[in-house]
Tab-separated table of C-alpha atoms in Angstrom:
chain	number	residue	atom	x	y	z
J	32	UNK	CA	-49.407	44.267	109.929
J	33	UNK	CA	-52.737	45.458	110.815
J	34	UNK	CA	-55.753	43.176	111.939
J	35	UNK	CA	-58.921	43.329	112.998
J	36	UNK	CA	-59.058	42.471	116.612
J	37	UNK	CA	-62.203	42.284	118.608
J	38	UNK	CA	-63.055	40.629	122.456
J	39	UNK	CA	-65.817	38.339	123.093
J	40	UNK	CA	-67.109	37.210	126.242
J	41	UNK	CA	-69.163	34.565	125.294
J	42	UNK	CA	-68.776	31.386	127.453
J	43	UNK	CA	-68.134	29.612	123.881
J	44	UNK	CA	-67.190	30.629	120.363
J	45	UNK	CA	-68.679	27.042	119.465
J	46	UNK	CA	-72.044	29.330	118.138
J	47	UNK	CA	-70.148	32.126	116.652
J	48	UNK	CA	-67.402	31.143	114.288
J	49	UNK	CA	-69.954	31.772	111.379
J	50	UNK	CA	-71.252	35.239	112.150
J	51	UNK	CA	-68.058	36.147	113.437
J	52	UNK	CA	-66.377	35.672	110.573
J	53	UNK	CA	-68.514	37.283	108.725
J	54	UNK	CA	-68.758	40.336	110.853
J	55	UNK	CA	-64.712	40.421	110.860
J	56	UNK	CA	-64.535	40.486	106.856
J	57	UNK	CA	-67.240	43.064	106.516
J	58	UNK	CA	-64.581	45.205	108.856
J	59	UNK	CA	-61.731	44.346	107.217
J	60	UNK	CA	-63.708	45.486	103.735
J	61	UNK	CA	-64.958	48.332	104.803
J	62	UNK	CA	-63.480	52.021	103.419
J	63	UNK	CA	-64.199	53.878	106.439
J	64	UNK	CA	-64.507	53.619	110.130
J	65	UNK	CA	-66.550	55.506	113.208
J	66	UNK	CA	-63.844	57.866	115.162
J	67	UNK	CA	-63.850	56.767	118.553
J	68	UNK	CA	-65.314	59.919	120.521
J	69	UNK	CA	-68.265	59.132	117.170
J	70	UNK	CA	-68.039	62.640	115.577
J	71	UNK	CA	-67.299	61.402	112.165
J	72	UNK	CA	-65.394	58.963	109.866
J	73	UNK	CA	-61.572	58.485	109.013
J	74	UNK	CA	-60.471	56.027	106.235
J	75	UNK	CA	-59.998	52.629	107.428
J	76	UNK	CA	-56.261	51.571	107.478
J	77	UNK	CA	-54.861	48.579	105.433
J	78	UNK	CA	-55.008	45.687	107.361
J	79	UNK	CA	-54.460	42.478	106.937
J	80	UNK	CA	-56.907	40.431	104.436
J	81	UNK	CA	-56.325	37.228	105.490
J	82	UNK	CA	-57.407	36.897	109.166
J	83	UNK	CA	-58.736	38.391	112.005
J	84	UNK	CA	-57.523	38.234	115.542
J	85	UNK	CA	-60.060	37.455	118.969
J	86	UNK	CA	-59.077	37.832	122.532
J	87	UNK	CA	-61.676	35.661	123.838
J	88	UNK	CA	-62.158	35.644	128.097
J	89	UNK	CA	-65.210	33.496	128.978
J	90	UNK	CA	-67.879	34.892	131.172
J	91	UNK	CA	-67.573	31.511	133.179
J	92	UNK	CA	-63.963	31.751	133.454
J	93	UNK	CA	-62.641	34.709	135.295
J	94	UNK	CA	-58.745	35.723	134.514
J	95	UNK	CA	-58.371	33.474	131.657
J	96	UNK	CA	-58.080	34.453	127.789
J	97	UNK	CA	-57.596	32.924	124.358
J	98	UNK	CA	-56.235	34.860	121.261
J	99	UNK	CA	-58.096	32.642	118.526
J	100	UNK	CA	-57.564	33.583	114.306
J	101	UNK	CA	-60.446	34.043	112.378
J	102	UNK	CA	-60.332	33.142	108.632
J	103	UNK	CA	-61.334	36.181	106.630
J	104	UNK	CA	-61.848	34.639	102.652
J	105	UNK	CA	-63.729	32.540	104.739
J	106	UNK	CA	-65.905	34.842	106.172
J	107	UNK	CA	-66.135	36.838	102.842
J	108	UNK	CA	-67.326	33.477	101.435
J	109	UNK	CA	-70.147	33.441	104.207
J	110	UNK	CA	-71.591	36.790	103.820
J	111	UNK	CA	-71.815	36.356	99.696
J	112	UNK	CA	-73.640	33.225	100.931
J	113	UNK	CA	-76.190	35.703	103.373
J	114	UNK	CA	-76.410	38.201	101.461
J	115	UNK	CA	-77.948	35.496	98.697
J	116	UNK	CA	-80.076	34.078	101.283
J	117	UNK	CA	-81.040	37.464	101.875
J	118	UNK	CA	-82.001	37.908	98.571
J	119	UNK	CA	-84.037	34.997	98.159
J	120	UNK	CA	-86.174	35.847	101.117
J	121	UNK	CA	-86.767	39.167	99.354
J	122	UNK	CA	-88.126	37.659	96.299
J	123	UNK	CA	-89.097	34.221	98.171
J	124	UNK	CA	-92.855	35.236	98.274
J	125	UNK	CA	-92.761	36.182	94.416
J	126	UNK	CA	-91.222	32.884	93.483
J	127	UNK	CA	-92.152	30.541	95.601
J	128	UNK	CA	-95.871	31.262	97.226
J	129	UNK	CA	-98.899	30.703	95.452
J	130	UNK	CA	-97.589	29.333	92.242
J	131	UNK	CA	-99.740	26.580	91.528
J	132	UNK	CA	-102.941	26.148	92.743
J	133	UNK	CA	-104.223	23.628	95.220
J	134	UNK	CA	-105.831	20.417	93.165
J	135	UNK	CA	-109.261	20.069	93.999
J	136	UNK	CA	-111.004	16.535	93.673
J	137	UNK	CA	-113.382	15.962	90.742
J	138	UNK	CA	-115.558	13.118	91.971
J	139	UNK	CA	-116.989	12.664	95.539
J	140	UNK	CA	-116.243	8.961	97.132
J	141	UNK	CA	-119.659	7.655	96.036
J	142	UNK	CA	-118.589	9.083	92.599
J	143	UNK	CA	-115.310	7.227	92.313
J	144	UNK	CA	-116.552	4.026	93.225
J	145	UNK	CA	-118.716	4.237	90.457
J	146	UNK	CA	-116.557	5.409	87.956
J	147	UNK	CA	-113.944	2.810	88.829
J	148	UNK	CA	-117.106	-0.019	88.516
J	149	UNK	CA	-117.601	1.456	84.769
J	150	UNK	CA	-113.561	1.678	84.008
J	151	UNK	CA	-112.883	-1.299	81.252
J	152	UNK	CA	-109.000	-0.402	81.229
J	153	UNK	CA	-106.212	-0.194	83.302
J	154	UNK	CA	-105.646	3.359	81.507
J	155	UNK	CA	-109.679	4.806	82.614
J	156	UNK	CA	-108.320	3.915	86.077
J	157	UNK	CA	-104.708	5.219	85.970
J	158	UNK	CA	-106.853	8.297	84.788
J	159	UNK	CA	-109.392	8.552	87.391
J	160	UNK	CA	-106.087	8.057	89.561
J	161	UNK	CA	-104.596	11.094	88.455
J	162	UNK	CA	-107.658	13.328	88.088
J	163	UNK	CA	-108.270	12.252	92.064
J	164	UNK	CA	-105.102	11.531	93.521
J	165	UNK	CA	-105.547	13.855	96.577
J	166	UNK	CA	-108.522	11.894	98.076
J	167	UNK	CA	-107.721	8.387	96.413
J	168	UNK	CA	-107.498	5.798	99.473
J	169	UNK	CA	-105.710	2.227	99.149
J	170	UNK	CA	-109.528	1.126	99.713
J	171	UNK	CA	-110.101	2.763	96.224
J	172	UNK	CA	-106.605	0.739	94.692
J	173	UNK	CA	-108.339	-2.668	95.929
J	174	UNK	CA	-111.707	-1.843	94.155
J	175	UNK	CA	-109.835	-0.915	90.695
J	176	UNK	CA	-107.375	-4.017	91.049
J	177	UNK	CA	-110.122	-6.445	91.743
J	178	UNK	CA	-112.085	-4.761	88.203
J	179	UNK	CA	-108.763	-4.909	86.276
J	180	UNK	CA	-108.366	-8.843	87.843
J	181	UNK	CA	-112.030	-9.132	86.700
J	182	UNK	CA	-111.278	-8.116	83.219
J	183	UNK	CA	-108.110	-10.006	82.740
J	184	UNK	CA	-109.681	-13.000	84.005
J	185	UNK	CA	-112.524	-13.025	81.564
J	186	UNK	CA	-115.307	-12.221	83.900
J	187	UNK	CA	-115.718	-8.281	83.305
J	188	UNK	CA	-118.791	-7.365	81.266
């Protein structure tokens, strides 16, 4: 049987066993291949679909080599999965970006204090809340806690 057979000289494969594997299926896929001298392309022949084969020899290990499998479904798995991500960072900036727009505050500081002074219910704060959430402080929680107290208590006006 045929396989695809490649030689790294990486110190590790510890960074490569994705792309590798993908780069090894997209081989073993493929219908054609570059003659060697480059002047054209011959049909690939059948090889095998279920692995790939590296000689790896270490740049920081002179005279010593590996022969280490590669897992081609695997790798076919892996470049469906990149050529998805690909996808969505083609489209990302259509889906994603500037969707919603950025919530601007409707009262000033001075302005909420007030508002939450004139709130009689814990629903005209939980309002003012979410009309103002992007500038409301826990200073601003206190104030409308103490009014609610001051209502439940019988002392609001």
């Amino acid at each position: 049987t045929h396989v695809i057979g490649d030689v790294k000289t990486s110190k590790t494969l510890r960074y490569g066993w994705l792309g590798f594997s993908v780069q090894f299926a997209s081989y073993a896929d493929a219908t054609h291949m570059l003659r060697l001298d480059g002047s054209g392309w011959d049909l690939m022949p059948e090889v095998s679909p279920d692995y790939a084969v590296v000689a790896h020899v270490p740049s920081n290990q002179p005279g010593h080599c590996s022969m280490v499998t590669f897992d081609l479904h695997a790798g076919r798995e892996y470049l469906d999965l990149a050529l998805e991500v690909y996808r969505a960072r083609q489209e990302a900036e259509k889906r994603v970006a500037r969707k919603w727009d950025i919530p601007v505050p409707t009262s000033t500081q001075d302005e909420l204090v007030a508002k939450i002074k004139a709130a009689r219910t814990s629903q005209d704060l939980s309002e003012l809340w979410a009309a103002n959430a992007a500038v409301w402080t826990p200073e601003l929680t206190e104030l409308g806690m103490d009014i609610i107290a001051k209502y439940a208590a019988g002392q609001g006006q």
